[in-house]
Amino acid sequence: LVSVLSSAIIVYRLPWTWKCSKLLMKFIHAGLNTIAMILAIVSMVAVFEFHNAKNIPNMYSLHSWIGLTAVIFYSLQLFLGFAVFLLPFAPVPLRAALMPIHVYSGLTIFATVIATALMGITEKLIFSLKNPAYSASPPEATFVNCLGLLLVIFGALILWMASRSHWKRPPEENAKVLRPIGETEGTEAESTMTDGSNADKSDLRINSEAARKQNLKLDEAGQRSTM
């Protein structure tokens, strides 16, 4: 979840991907999230089987509670992401309304995964290190503590990239997504006016520009998926 989910979060934020088609990036984003979800399920099954084989109680620690919660909400996030943002059936106003929730929940799940990993490695050290104990700071403890610090730094960098506006995919490249097939920037409508007055043409250009800006706003709000 830490590595694959982070890749899915920033896949739209990499400048060299901005030239790729929006549909391709959506499939990459959804594919990475699907891989992360499959690996998370496999990992949870392995943990329960290991606990049962060793007669270790299940779901007793805070690490397990938060970890299971993260996986459940991640599965819901993945399902809603497919239904609303990947499939072409959801209306644009619905996408625009759900996009802030989708982004916020995705980043919250990622932060929760980092916290779960930190609690898990600490729990493992406390249970495994007996002689010398964890409190004696043996090399194993120092190594895993450094790993935890790297996880925090890595998570902070991903959240920073996901929250910076200048890292976002430029909406101008996707402005035509919301237009009906065959419709252009508005110049075709102007060209159909043969003998209209200058005032009428000016009004049409203003209306076309306003419609274009509205499309850009809706595209930025409802089409850029950051699961």
mmCIF file with all atom_site columns, C-alpha atoms in Angstrom:
data_model
loop_
_atom_site.group_PDB
_atom_site.id
_atom_site.type_symbol
_atom_site.label_atom_id
_atom_site.label_alt_id
_atom_site.label_comp_id
_atom_site.label_asym_id
_atom_site.label_entity_id
_atom_site.label_seq_id
_atom_site.pdbx_PDB_ins_code
_atom_site.Cartn_x
_atom_site.Cartn_y
_atom_site.Cartn_z
_atom_site.occupancy
_atom_site.B_iso_or_equiv
_atom_site.pdbx_formal_charge
_atom_site.auth_seq_id
_atom_site.auth_comp_id
_atom_site.auth_asym_id
_atom_site.auth_atom_id
_atom_site.pdbx_PDB_model_num
ATOM 1   C CA . LEU A 1 1   ? 0.000   0.000   0.000   1.00 0.00 ? 1   LEU A CA 1
ATOM 2   C CA . VAL A 1 2   ? 2.788   2.465   0.832   1.00 0.00 ? 2   VAL A CA 1
ATOM 3   C CA . SER A 1 3   ? 4.679   2.132   -2.446  1.00 0.00 ? 3   SER A CA 1
ATOM 4   C CA . VAL A 1 4   ? 1.942   1.347   -4.989  1.00 0.00 ? 4   VAL A CA 1
ATOM 5   C CA . LEU A 1 5   ? -0.676  3.670   -3.489  1.00 0.00 ? 5   LEU A CA 1
ATOM 6   C CA . SER A 1 6   ? 1.831   6.541   -3.458  1.00 0.00 ? 6   SER A CA 1
ATOM 7   C CA . SER A 1 7   ? 2.536   5.921   -7.149  1.00 0.00 ? 7   SER A CA 1
ATOM 8   C CA . ALA A 1 8   ? -1.188  6.022   -7.885  1.00 0.00 ? 8   ALA A CA 1
ATOM 9   C CA . ILE A 1 9   ? -1.530  9.316   -6.000  1.00 0.00 ? 9   ILE A CA 1
ATOM 10  C CA . ILE A 1 10  ? 1.203   11.182  -7.879  1.00 0.00 ? 10  ILE A CA 1
ATOM 11  C CA . VAL A 1 11  ? 0.677   9.663   -11.333 1.00 0.00 ? 11  VAL A CA 1
ATOM 12  C CA . TYR A 1 12  ? -1.217  12.798  -12.396 1.00 0.00 ? 12  TYR A CA 1
ATOM 13  C CA . ARG A 1 13  ? 1.362   15.078  -10.777 1.00 0.00 ? 13  ARG A CA 1
ATOM 14  C CA . LEU A 1 14  ? 4.357   14.080  -12.909 1.00 0.00 ? 14  LEU A CA 1
ATOM 15  C CA . PRO A 1 15  ? 5.010   16.692  -15.631 1.00 0.00 ? 15  PRO A CA 1
ATOM 16  C CA . TRP A 1 16  ? 6.195   14.114  -18.164 1.00 0.00 ? 16  TRP A CA 1
ATOM 17  C CA . THR A 1 17  ? 2.769   12.437  -18.018 1.00 0.00 ? 17  THR A CA 1
ATOM 18  C CA . TRP A 1 18  ? 0.863   15.603  -18.886 1.00 0.00 ? 18  TRP A CA 1
ATOM 19  C CA . LYS A 1 19  ? 1.293   14.913  -22.611 1.00 0.00 ? 19  LYS A CA 1
ATOM 20  C CA . CYS A 1 20  ? -0.381  11.523  -22.281 1.00 0.00 ? 20  CYS A CA 1
ATOM 21  C CA . SER A 1 21  ? -4.092  11.235  -22.912 1.00 0.00 ? 21  SER A CA 1
ATOM 22  C CA . LYS A 1 22  ? -6.382  11.721  -19.940 1.00 0.00 ? 22  LYS A CA 1
ATOM 23  C CA . LEU A 1 23  ? -8.056  8.360   -20.510 1.00 0.00 ? 23  LEU A CA 1
ATOM 24  C CA . LEU A 1 24  ? -4.700  6.548   -20.461 1.00 0.00 ? 24  LEU A CA 1
ATOM 25  C CA . MET A 1 25  ? -3.739  8.233   -17.186 1.00 0.00 ? 25  MET A CA 1
ATOM 26  C CA . LYS A 1 26  ? -7.109  7.277   -15.686 1.00 0.00 ? 26  LYS A CA 1
ATOM 27  C CA . PHE A 1 27  ? -6.506  3.626   -16.531 1.00 0.00 ? 27  PHE A CA 1
ATOM 28  C CA . ILE A 1 28  ? -2.973  3.764   -15.089 1.00 0.00 ? 28  ILE A CA 1
ATOM 29  C CA . HIS A 1 29  ? -4.294  5.423   -11.939 1.00 0.00 ? 29  HIS A CA 1
ATOM 30  C CA . ALA A 1 30  ? -7.072  2.851   -11.559 1.00 0.00 ? 30  ALA A CA 1
ATOM 31  C CA . GLY A 1 31  ? -4.711  -0.029  -12.368 1.00 0.00 ? 31  GLY A CA 1
ATOM 32  C CA . LEU A 1 32  ? -2.195  0.970   -9.710  1.00 0.00 ? 32  LEU A CA 1
ATOM 33  C CA . ASN A 1 33  ? -4.954  1.285   -7.127  1.00 0.00 ? 33  ASN A CA 1
ATOM 34  C CA . THR A 1 34  ? -6.310  -2.125  -8.109  1.00 0.00 ? 34  THR A CA 1
ATOM 35  C CA . ILE A 1 35  ? -2.860  -3.699  -7.717  1.00 0.00 ? 35  ILE A CA 1
ATOM 36  C CA . ALA A 1 36  ? -2.463  -2.069  -4.306  1.00 0.00 ? 36  ALA A CA 1
ATOM 37  C CA . MET A 1 37  ? -5.883  -3.347  -3.226  1.00 0.00 ? 37  MET A CA 1
ATOM 38  C CA . ILE A 1 38  ? -5.092  -6.920  -4.340  1.00 0.00 ? 38  ILE A CA 1
ATOM 39  C CA . LEU A 1 39  ? -1.763  -6.886  -2.497  1.00 0.00 ? 39  LEU A CA 1
ATOM 40  C CA . ALA A 1 40  ? -3.454  -5.514  0.625   1.00 0.00 ? 40  ALA A CA 1
ATOM 41  C CA . ILE A 1 41  ? -6.030  -8.324  0.595   1.00 0.00 ? 41  ILE A CA 1
ATOM 42  C CA . VAL A 1 42  ? -3.335  -10.972 0.076   1.00 0.00 ? 42  VAL A CA 1
ATOM 43  C CA . SER A 1 43  ? -1.340  -9.490  2.952   1.00 0.00 ? 43  SER A CA 1
ATOM 44  C CA . MET A 1 44  ? -4.322  -9.506  5.308   1.00 0.00 ? 44  MET A CA 1
ATOM 45  C CA . VAL A 1 45  ? -5.136  -13.124 4.461   1.00 0.00 ? 45  VAL A CA 1
ATOM 46  C CA . ALA A 1 46  ? -1.503  -14.059 5.152   1.00 0.00 ? 46  ALA A CA 1
ATOM 47  C CA . VAL A 1 47  ? -1.585  -12.281 8.517   1.00 0.00 ? 47  VAL A CA 1
ATOM 48  C CA . PHE A 1 48  ? -4.764  -14.045 9.667   1.00 0.00 ? 48  PHE A CA 1
ATOM 49  C CA . GLU A 1 49  ? -3.445  -17.426 8.543   1.00 0.00 ? 49  GLU A CA 1
ATOM 50  C CA . PHE A 1 50  ? -0.157  -16.835 10.373  1.00 0.00 ? 50  PHE A CA 1
ATOM 51  C CA . HIS A 1 51  ? -1.941  -15.786 13.556  1.00 0.00 ? 51  HIS A CA 1
ATOM 52  C CA . ASN A 1 52  ? -4.223  -18.814 13.420  1.00 0.00 ? 52  ASN A CA 1
ATOM 53  C CA . ALA A 1 53  ? -1.298  -21.178 12.817  1.00 0.00 ? 53  ALA A CA 1
ATOM 54  C CA . LYS A 1 54  ? 0.634   -19.722 15.773  1.00 0.00 ? 54  LYS A CA 1
ATOM 55  C CA . ASN A 1 55  ? -2.446  -19.384 18.027  1.00 0.00 ? 55  ASN A CA 1
ATOM 56  C CA . ILE A 1 56  ? -2.010  -15.605 18.154  1.00 0.00 ? 56  ILE A CA 1
ATOM 57  C CA . PRO A 1 57  ? -5.198  -13.591 18.792  1.00 0.00 ? 57  PRO A CA 1
ATOM 58  C CA . ASN A 1 58  ? -6.542  -11.618 15.848  1.00 0.00 ? 58  ASN A CA 1
ATOM 59  C CA . MET A 1 59  ? -7.581  -7.971  15.815  1.00 0.00 ? 59  MET A CA 1
ATOM 60  C CA . TYR A 1 60  ? -6.514  -7.068  19.344  1.00 0.00 ? 60  TYR A CA 1
ATOM 61  C CA . SER A 1 61  ? -4.019  -4.261  18.702  1.00 0.00 ? 61  SER A CA 1
ATOM 62  C CA . LEU A 1 62  ? -4.482  -0.671  17.554  1.00 0.00 ? 62  LEU A CA 1
ATOM 63  C CA . HIS A 1 63  ? -2.268  -1.524  14.579  1.00 0.00 ? 63  HIS A CA 1
ATOM 64  C CA . SER A 1 64  ? -4.725  -4.165  13.404  1.00 0.00 ? 64  SER A CA 1
ATOM 65  C CA . TRP A 1 65  ? -7.787  -1.989  14.018  1.00 0.00 ? 65  TRP A CA 1
ATOM 66  C CA . ILE A 1 66  ? -6.455  0.967   12.028  1.00 0.00 ? 66  ILE A CA 1
ATOM 67  C CA . GLY A 1 67  ? -5.020  -1.309  9.345   1.00 0.00 ? 67  GLY A CA 1
ATOM 68  C CA . LEU A 1 68  ? -8.329  -3.076  8.761   1.00 0.00 ? 68  LEU A CA 1
ATOM 69  C CA . THR A 1 69  ? -10.155 0.271   8.742   1.00 0.00 ? 69  THR A CA 1
ATOM 70  C CA . ALA A 1 70  ? -7.744  1.592   6.112   1.00 0.00 ? 70  ALA A CA 1
ATOM 71  C CA . VAL A 1 71  ? -8.288  -1.459  3.887   1.00 0.00 ? 71  VAL A CA 1
ATOM 72  C CA . ILE A 1 72  ? -12.087 -1.243  4.195   1.00 0.00 ? 72  ILE A CA 1
ATOM 73  C CA . PHE A 1 73  ? -12.208 2.451   3.335   1.00 0.00 ? 73  PHE A CA 1
ATOM 74  C CA . TYR A 1 74  ? -9.682  1.926   0.555   1.00 0.00 ? 74  TYR A CA 1
ATOM 75  C CA . SER A 1 75  ? -11.916 -0.715  -1.025  1.00 0.00 ? 75  SER A CA 1
ATOM 76  C CA . LEU A 1 76  ? -14.854 1.728   -0.879  1.00 0.00 ? 76  LEU A CA 1
ATOM 77  C CA . GLN A 1 77  ? -12.650 4.450   -2.360  1.00 0.00 ? 77  GLN A CA 1
ATOM 78  C CA . LEU A 1 78  ? -11.641 2.158   -5.201  1.00 0.00 ? 78  LEU A CA 1
ATOM 79  C CA . PHE A 1 79  ? -15.219 1.113   -5.955  1.00 0.00 ? 79  PHE A CA 1
ATOM 80  C CA . LEU A 1 80  ? -16.544 4.680   -5.995  1.00 0.00 ? 80  LEU A CA 1
ATOM 81  C CA . GLY A 1 81  ? -13.575 5.805   -8.070  1.00 0.00 ? 81  GLY A CA 1
ATOM 82  C CA . PHE A 1 82  ? -14.369 3.213   -10.723 1.00 0.00 ? 82  PHE A CA 1
ATOM 83  C CA . ALA A 1 83  ? -18.103 3.942   -10.685 1.00 0.00 ? 83  ALA A CA 1
ATOM 84  C CA . VAL A 1 84  ? -17.912 7.737   -10.726 1.00 0.00 ? 84  VAL A CA 1
ATOM 85  C CA . PHE A 1 85  ? -14.655 8.791   -12.368 1.00 0.00 ? 85  PHE A CA 1
ATOM 86  C CA . LEU A 1 86  ? -13.598 5.957   -14.671 1.00 0.00 ? 86  LEU A CA 1
ATOM 87  C CA . LEU A 1 87  ? -16.897 4.786   -16.142 1.00 0.00 ? 87  LEU A CA 1
ATOM 88  C CA . PRO A 1 88  ? -18.535 7.361   -18.470 1.00 0.00 ? 88  PRO A CA 1
ATOM 89  C CA . PHE A 1 89  ? -21.983 7.222   -16.904 1.00 0.00 ? 89  PHE A CA 1
ATOM 90  C CA . ALA A 1 90  ? -21.710 9.648   -13.984 1.00 0.00 ? 90  ALA A CA 1
ATOM 91  C CA . PRO A 1 91  ? -22.804 13.216  -14.800 1.00 0.00 ? 91  PRO A CA 1
ATOM 92  C CA . VAL A 1 92  ? -20.259 16.006  -14.553 1.00 0.00 ? 92  VAL A CA 1
ATOM 93  C CA . PRO A 1 93  ? -22.005 17.804  -11.634 1.00 0.00 ? 93  PRO A CA 1
ATOM 94  C CA . LEU A 1 94  ? -21.798 14.588  -9.602  1.00 0.00 ? 94  LEU A CA 1
ATOM 95  C CA . ARG A 1 95  ? -18.107 14.243  -10.393 1.00 0.00 ? 95  ARG A CA 1
ATOM 96  C CA . ALA A 1 96  ? -17.484 17.845  -9.446  1.00 0.00 ? 96  ALA A CA 1
ATOM 97  C CA . ALA A 1 97  ? -19.317 17.371  -6.142  1.00 0.00 ? 97  ALA A CA 1
ATOM 98  C CA . LEU A 1 98  ? -17.502 14.150  -5.232  1.00 0.00 ? 98  LEU A CA 1
ATOM 99  C CA . MET A 1 99  ? -14.011 15.119  -6.389  1.00 0.00 ? 99  MET A CA 1
ATOM 100 C CA . PRO A 1 100 ? -13.007 17.053  -3.214  1.00 0.00 ? 100 PRO A CA 1
ATOM 101 C CA . ILE A 1 101 ? -14.213 14.125  -1.081  1.00 0.00 ? 101 ILE A CA 1
ATOM 102 C CA . HIS A 1 102 ? -12.408 11.669  -3.356  1.00 0.00 ? 102 HIS A CA 1
ATOM 103 C CA . VAL A 1 103 ? -9.118  13.562  -3.105  1.00 0.00 ? 103 VAL A CA 1
ATOM 104 C CA . TYR A 1 104 ? -9.361  14.161  0.641   1.00 0.00 ? 104 TYR A CA 1
ATOM 105 C CA . SER A 1 105 ? -10.280 10.555  1.431   1.00 0.00 ? 105 SER A CA 1
ATOM 106 C CA . GLY A 1 106 ? -7.478  9.230   -0.775  1.00 0.00 ? 106 GLY A CA 1
ATOM 107 C CA . LEU A 1 107 ? -4.844  11.336  0.986   1.00 0.00 ? 107 LEU A CA 1
ATOM 108 C CA . THR A 1 108 ? -6.324  10.458  4.392   1.00 0.00 ? 108 THR A CA 1
ATOM 109 C CA . ILE A 1 109 ? -6.160  6.744   3.582   1.00 0.00 ? 109 ILE A CA 1
ATOM 110 C CA . PHE A 1 110 ? -2.526  7.113   2.507   1.00 0.00 ? 110 PHE A CA 1
ATOM 111 C CA . ALA A 1 111 ? -1.640  8.918   5.750   1.00 0.00 ? 111 ALA A CA 1
ATOM 112 C CA . THR A 1 112 ? -3.465  6.189   7.693   1.00 0.00 ? 112 THR A CA 1
ATOM 113 C CA . VAL A 1 113 ? -1.460  3.516   5.864   1.00 0.00 ? 113 VAL A CA 1
ATOM 114 C CA . ILE A 1 114 ? 1.792   5.244   6.851   1.00 0.00 ? 114 ILE A CA 1
ATOM 115 C CA . ALA A 1 115 ? 0.627   5.394   10.482  1.00 0.00 ? 115 ALA A CA 1
ATOM 116 C CA . THR A 1 116 ? -0.363  1.707   10.372  1.00 0.00 ? 116 THR A CA 1
ATOM 117 C CA . ALA A 1 117 ? 3.070   0.745   9.045   1.00 0.00 ? 117 ALA A CA 1
ATOM 118 C CA . LEU A 1 118 ? 4.787   2.738   11.803  1.00 0.00 ? 118 LEU A CA 1
ATOM 119 C CA . MET A 1 119 ? 2.698   1.068   14.495  1.00 0.00 ? 119 MET A CA 1
ATOM 120 C CA . GLY A 1 120 ? 3.285   -2.346  12.942  1.00 0.00 ? 120 GLY A CA 1
ATOM 121 C CA . ILE A 1 121 ? 7.081   -2.166  12.895  1.00 0.00 ? 121 ILE A CA 1
ATOM 122 C CA . THR A 1 122 ? 7.138   -0.782  16.445  1.00 0.00 ? 122 THR A CA 1
ATOM 123 C CA . GLU A 1 123 ? 4.856   -3.593  17.637  1.00 0.00 ? 123 GLU A CA 1
ATOM 124 C CA . LYS A 1 124 ? 7.073   -6.166  15.935  1.00 0.00 ? 124 LYS A CA 1
ATOM 125 C CA . LEU A 1 125 ? 10.201  -4.777  17.592  1.00 0.00 ? 125 LEU A CA 1
ATOM 126 C CA . ILE A 1 126 ? 8.643   -4.793  21.060  1.00 0.00 ? 126 ILE A CA 1
ATOM 127 C CA . PHE A 1 127 ? 7.506   -8.414  20.702  1.00 0.00 ? 127 PHE A CA 1
ATOM 128 C CA . SER A 1 128 ? 10.600  -9.756  18.937  1.00 0.00 ? 128 SER A CA 1
ATOM 129 C CA . LEU A 1 129 ? 13.531  -8.094  20.686  1.00 0.00 ? 129 LEU A CA 1
ATOM 130 C CA . LYS A 1 130 ? 14.058  -9.797  24.029  1.00 0.00 ? 130 LYS A CA 1
ATOM 131 C CA . ASN A 1 131 ? 17.796  -10.029 24.585  1.00 0.00 ? 131 ASN A CA 1
ATOM 132 C CA . PRO A 1 132 ? 18.801  -7.259  24.207  1.00 0.00 ? 132 PRO A CA 1
ATOM 133 C CA . ALA A 1 133 ? 15.435  -5.575  24.564  1.00 0.00 ? 133 ALA A CA 1
ATOM 134 C CA . TYR A 1 134 ? 14.093  -2.811  22.372  1.00 0.00 ? 134 TYR A CA 1
ATOM 135 C CA . SER A 1 135 ? 14.795  -0.282  25.111  1.00 0.00 ? 135 SER A CA 1
ATOM 136 C CA . ALA A 1 136 ? 18.522  -1.130  24.943  1.00 0.00 ? 136 ALA A CA 1
ATOM 137 C CA . SER A 1 137 ? 18.649  0.205   21.355  1.00 0.00 ? 137 SER A CA 1
ATOM 138 C CA . PRO A 1 138 ? 20.281  -2.772  19.627  1.00 0.00 ? 138 PRO A CA 1
ATOM 139 C CA . PRO A 1 139 ? 21.257  -2.452  15.938  1.00 0.00 ? 139 PRO A CA 1
ATOM 140 C CA . GLU A 1 140 ? 17.935  -3.959  14.850  1.00 0.00 ? 140 GLU A CA 1
ATOM 141 C CA . ALA A 1 141 ? 16.031  -1.275  16.727  1.00 0.00 ? 141 ALA A CA 1
ATOM 142 C CA . THR A 1 142 ? 18.153  1.505   15.231  1.00 0.00 ? 142 THR A CA 1
ATOM 143 C CA . PHE A 1 143 ? 17.684  0.107   11.740  1.00 0.00 ? 143 PHE A CA 1
ATOM 144 C CA . VAL A 1 144 ? 13.911  -0.151  12.024  1.00 0.00 ? 144 VAL A CA 1
ATOM 145 C CA . ASN A 1 145 ? 13.632  3.266   13.678  1.00 0.00 ? 145 ASN A CA 1
ATOM 146 C CA . CYS A 1 146 ? 15.488  4.744   10.694  1.00 0.00 ? 146 CYS A CA 1
ATOM 147 C CA . LEU A 1 147 ? 13.081  2.911   8.414   1.00 0.00 ? 147 LEU A CA 1
ATOM 148 C CA . GLY A 1 148 ? 10.189  4.539   10.274  1.00 0.00 ? 148 GLY A CA 1
ATOM 149 C CA . LEU A 1 149 ? 11.723  7.997   9.835   1.00 0.00 ? 149 LEU A CA 1
ATOM 150 C CA . LEU A 1 150 ? 12.132  7.338   6.114   1.00 0.00 ? 150 LEU A CA 1
ATOM 151 C CA . LEU A 1 151 ? 8.464   6.332   5.924   1.00 0.00 ? 151 LEU A CA 1
ATOM 152 C CA . VAL A 1 152 ? 7.438   9.609   7.544   1.00 0.00 ? 152 VAL A CA 1
ATOM 153 C CA . ILE A 1 153 ? 9.631   11.638  5.177   1.00 0.00 ? 153 ILE A CA 1
ATOM 154 C CA . PHE A 1 154 ? 8.377   9.700   2.165   1.00 0.00 ? 154 PHE A CA 1
ATOM 155 C CA . GLY A 1 155 ? 4.742   10.164  3.182   1.00 0.00 ? 155 GLY A CA 1
ATOM 156 C CA . ALA A 1 156 ? 5.276   13.885  3.750   1.00 0.00 ? 156 ALA A CA 1
ATOM 157 C CA . LEU A 1 157 ? 6.794   14.290  0.270   1.00 0.00 ? 157 LEU A CA 1
ATOM 158 C CA . ILE A 1 158 ? 3.873   12.478  -1.378  1.00 0.00 ? 158 ILE A CA 1
ATOM 159 C CA . LEU A 1 159 ? 1.322   14.608  0.483   1.00 0.00 ? 159 LEU A CA 1
ATOM 160 C CA . TRP A 1 160 ? 3.259   17.752  -0.400  1.00 0.00 ? 160 TRP A CA 1
ATOM 161 C CA . MET A 1 161 ? 3.283   16.865  -4.101  1.00 0.00 ? 161 MET A CA 1
ATOM 162 C CA . ALA A 1 162 ? -0.429  16.029  -4.019  1.00 0.00 ? 162 ALA A CA 1
ATOM 163 C CA . SER A 1 163 ? -1.347  19.314  -2.344  1.00 0.00 ? 163 SER A CA 1
ATOM 164 C CA . ARG A 1 164 ? 0.651   21.758  -4.508  1.00 0.00 ? 164 ARG A CA 1
ATOM 165 C CA . SER A 1 165 ? -1.381  23.478  -7.203  1.00 0.00 ? 165 SER A CA 1
ATOM 166 C CA . HIS A 1 166 ? 1.573   23.835  -9.611  1.00 0.00 ? 166 HIS A CA 1
ATOM 167 C CA . TRP A 1 167 ? 1.972   20.031  -9.635  1.00 0.00 ? 167 TRP A CA 1
ATOM 168 C CA . LYS A 1 168 ? -1.568  19.548  -10.942 1.00 0.00 ? 168 LYS A CA 1
ATOM 169 C CA . ARG A 1 169 ? -2.213  18.404  -14.486 1.00 0.00 ? 169 ARG A CA 1
ATOM 170 C CA . PRO A 1 170 ? -2.939  21.524  -16.572 1.00 0.00 ? 170 PRO A CA 1
ATOM 171 C CA . PRO A 1 171 ? -6.716  21.680  -17.212 1.00 0.00 ? 171 PRO A CA 1
ATOM 172 C CA . GLU A 1 172 ? -6.229  23.424  -20.560 1.00 0.00 ? 172 GLU A CA 1
ATOM 173 C CA . GLU A 1 173 ? -5.111  20.152  -22.119 1.00 0.00 ? 173 GLU A CA 1
ATOM 174 C CA . ASN A 1 174 ? -8.400  18.519  -21.154 1.00 0.00 ? 174 ASN A CA 1
ATOM 175 C CA . ALA A 1 175 ? -10.844 21.314  -21.913 1.00 0.00 ? 175 ALA A CA 1
ATOM 176 C CA . LYS A 1 176 ? -12.479 19.362  -24.741 1.00 0.00 ? 176 LYS A CA 1
ATOM 177 C CA . VAL A 1 177 ? -13.420 16.428  -22.523 1.00 0.00 ? 177 VAL A CA 1
ATOM 178 C CA . LEU A 1 178 ? -16.688 17.979  -21.432 1.00 0.00 ? 178 LEU A CA 1
ATOM 179 C CA . ARG A 1 179 ? -17.739 19.255  -24.832 1.00 0.00 ? 179 ARG A CA 1
ATOM 180 C CA . PRO A 1 180 ? -20.154 17.263  -26.970 1.00 0.00 ? 180 PRO A CA 1
ATOM 181 C CA . ILE A 1 181 ? -18.601 15.410  -29.890 1.00 0.00 ? 181 ILE A CA 1
ATOM 182 C CA . GLY A 1 182 ? -18.098 17.730  -32.850 1.00 0.00 ? 182 GLY A CA 1
ATOM 183 C CA . GLU A 1 183 ? -18.309 20.932  -30.808 1.00 0.00 ? 183 GLU A CA 1
ATOM 184 C CA . THR A 1 184 ? -15.337 23.294  -30.940 1.00 0.00 ? 184 THR A CA 1
ATOM 185 C CA . GLU A 1 185 ? -14.105 26.273  -28.962 1.00 0.00 ? 185 GLU A CA 1
ATOM 186 C CA . GLY A 1 186 ? -16.992 28.378  -30.227 1.00 0.00 ? 186 GLY A CA 1
ATOM 187 C CA . THR A 1 187 ? -15.401 29.625  -33.433 1.00 0.00 ? 187 THR A CA 1
ATOM 188 C CA . GLU A 1 188 ? -17.700 27.429  -35.540 1.00 0.00 ? 188 GLU A CA 1
ATOM 189 C CA . ALA A 1 189 ? -20.729 29.169  -34.095 1.00 0.00 ? 189 ALA A CA 1
ATOM 190 C CA . GLU A 1 190 ? -19.208 32.515  -34.963 1.00 0.00 ? 190 GLU A CA 1
ATOM 191 C CA . SER A 1 191 ? -18.398 31.407  -38.516 1.00 0.00 ? 191 SER A CA 1
ATOM 192 C CA . THR A 1 192 ? -22.047 30.512  -39.148 1.00 0.00 ? 192 THR A CA 1
ATOM 193 C CA . MET A 1 193 ? -23.044 34.144  -38.684 1.00 0.00 ? 193 MET A CA 1
ATOM 194 C CA . THR A 1 194 ? -22.775 35.609  -42.116 1.00 0.00 ? 194 THR A CA 1
ATOM 195 C CA . ASP A 1 195 ? -23.959 39.198  -41.841 1.00 0.00 ? 195 ASP A CA 1
ATOM 196 C CA . GLY A 1 196 ? -24.334 39.720  -38.079 1.00 0.00 ? 196 GLY A CA 1
ATOM 197 C CA . SER A 1 197 ? -23.398 43.036  -36.622 1.00 0.00 ? 197 SER A CA 1
ATOM 198 C CA . ASN A 1 198 ? -20.110 43.619  -34.794 1.00 0.00 ? 198 ASN A CA 1
ATOM 199 C CA . ALA A 1 199 ? -21.982 43.890  -31.532 1.00 0.00 ? 199 ALA A CA 1
ATOM 200 C CA . ASP A 1 200 ? -23.604 40.499  -32.020 1.00 0.00 ? 200 ASP A CA 1
ATOM 201 C CA . LYS A 1 201 ? -20.241 38.927  -32.838 1.00 0.00 ? 201 LYS A CA 1
ATOM 202 C CA . SER A 1 202 ? -18.711 40.499  -29.770 1.00 0.00 ? 202 SER A CA 1
ATOM 203 C CA . ASP A 1 203 ? -21.508 39.119  -27.582 1.00 0.00 ? 203 ASP A CA 1
ATOM 204 C CA . LEU A 1 204 ? -21.043 35.682  -29.078 1.00 0.00 ? 204 LEU A CA 1
ATOM 205 C CA . ARG A 1 205 ? -17.300 35.742  -28.398 1.00 0.00 ? 205 ARG A CA 1
ATOM 206 C CA . ILE A 1 206 ? -17.970 36.750  -24.802 1.00 0.00 ? 206 ILE A CA 1
ATOM 207 C CA . ASN A 1 207 ? -20.498 33.943  -24.372 1.00 0.00 ? 207 ASN A CA 1
ATOM 208 C CA . SER A 1 208 ? -18.137 31.437  -25.977 1.00 0.00 ? 208 SER A CA 1
ATOM 209 C CA . GLU A 1 209 ? -15.310 32.521  -23.696 1.00 0.00 ? 209 GLU A CA 1
ATOM 210 C CA . ALA A 1 210 ? -17.544 32.252  -20.635 1.00 0.00 ? 210 ALA A CA 1
ATOM 211 C CA . ALA A 1 211 ? -18.634 28.756  -21.679 1.00 0.00 ? 211 ALA A CA 1
ATOM 212 C CA . ARG A 1 212 ? -15.016 27.749  -22.239 1.00 0.00 ? 212 ARG A CA 1
ATOM 213 C CA . LYS A 1 213 ? -14.002 28.963  -18.786 1.00 0.00 ? 213 LYS A CA 1
ATOM 214 C CA . GLN A 1 214 ? -16.939 27.144  -17.233 1.00 0.00 ? 214 GLN A CA 1
ATOM 215 C CA . ASN A 1 215 ? -15.880 23.945  -18.983 1.00 0.00 ? 215 ASN A CA 1
ATOM 216 C CA . LEU A 1 216 ? -12.345 24.397  -17.696 1.00 0.00 ? 216 LEU A CA 1
ATOM 217 C CA . LYS A 1 217 ? -13.597 24.831  -14.142 1.00 0.00 ? 217 LYS A CA 1
ATOM 218 C CA . LEU A 1 218 ? -15.783 21.751  -14.339 1.00 0.00 ? 218 LEU A CA 1
ATOM 219 C CA . ASP A 1 219 ? -12.971 19.766  -15.914 1.00 0.00 ? 219 ASP A CA 1
ATOM 220 C CA . GLU A 1 220 ? -10.563 20.769  -13.179 1.00 0.00 ? 220 GLU A CA 1
ATOM 221 C CA . ALA A 1 221 ? -13.076 19.954  -10.459 1.00 0.00 ? 221 ALA A CA 1
ATOM 222 C CA . GLY A 1 222 ? -14.683 16.848  -11.820 1.00 0.00 ? 222 GLY A CA 1
ATOM 223 C CA . GLN A 1 223 ? -12.358 15.201  -14.318 1.00 0.00 ? 223 GLN A CA 1
ATOM 224 C CA . ARG A 1 224 ? -8.926  15.189  -12.660 1.00 0.00 ? 224 ARG A CA 1
ATOM 225 C CA . SER A 1 225 ? -8.971  11.987  -10.648 1.00 0.00 ? 225 SER A CA 1
ATOM 226 C CA . THR A 1 226 ? -6.521  11.543  -7.777  1.00 0.00 ? 226 THR A CA 1
ATOM 227 C CA . MET A 1 227 ? -7.707  8.461   -6.068  1.00 0.00 ? 227 MET A CA 1
#
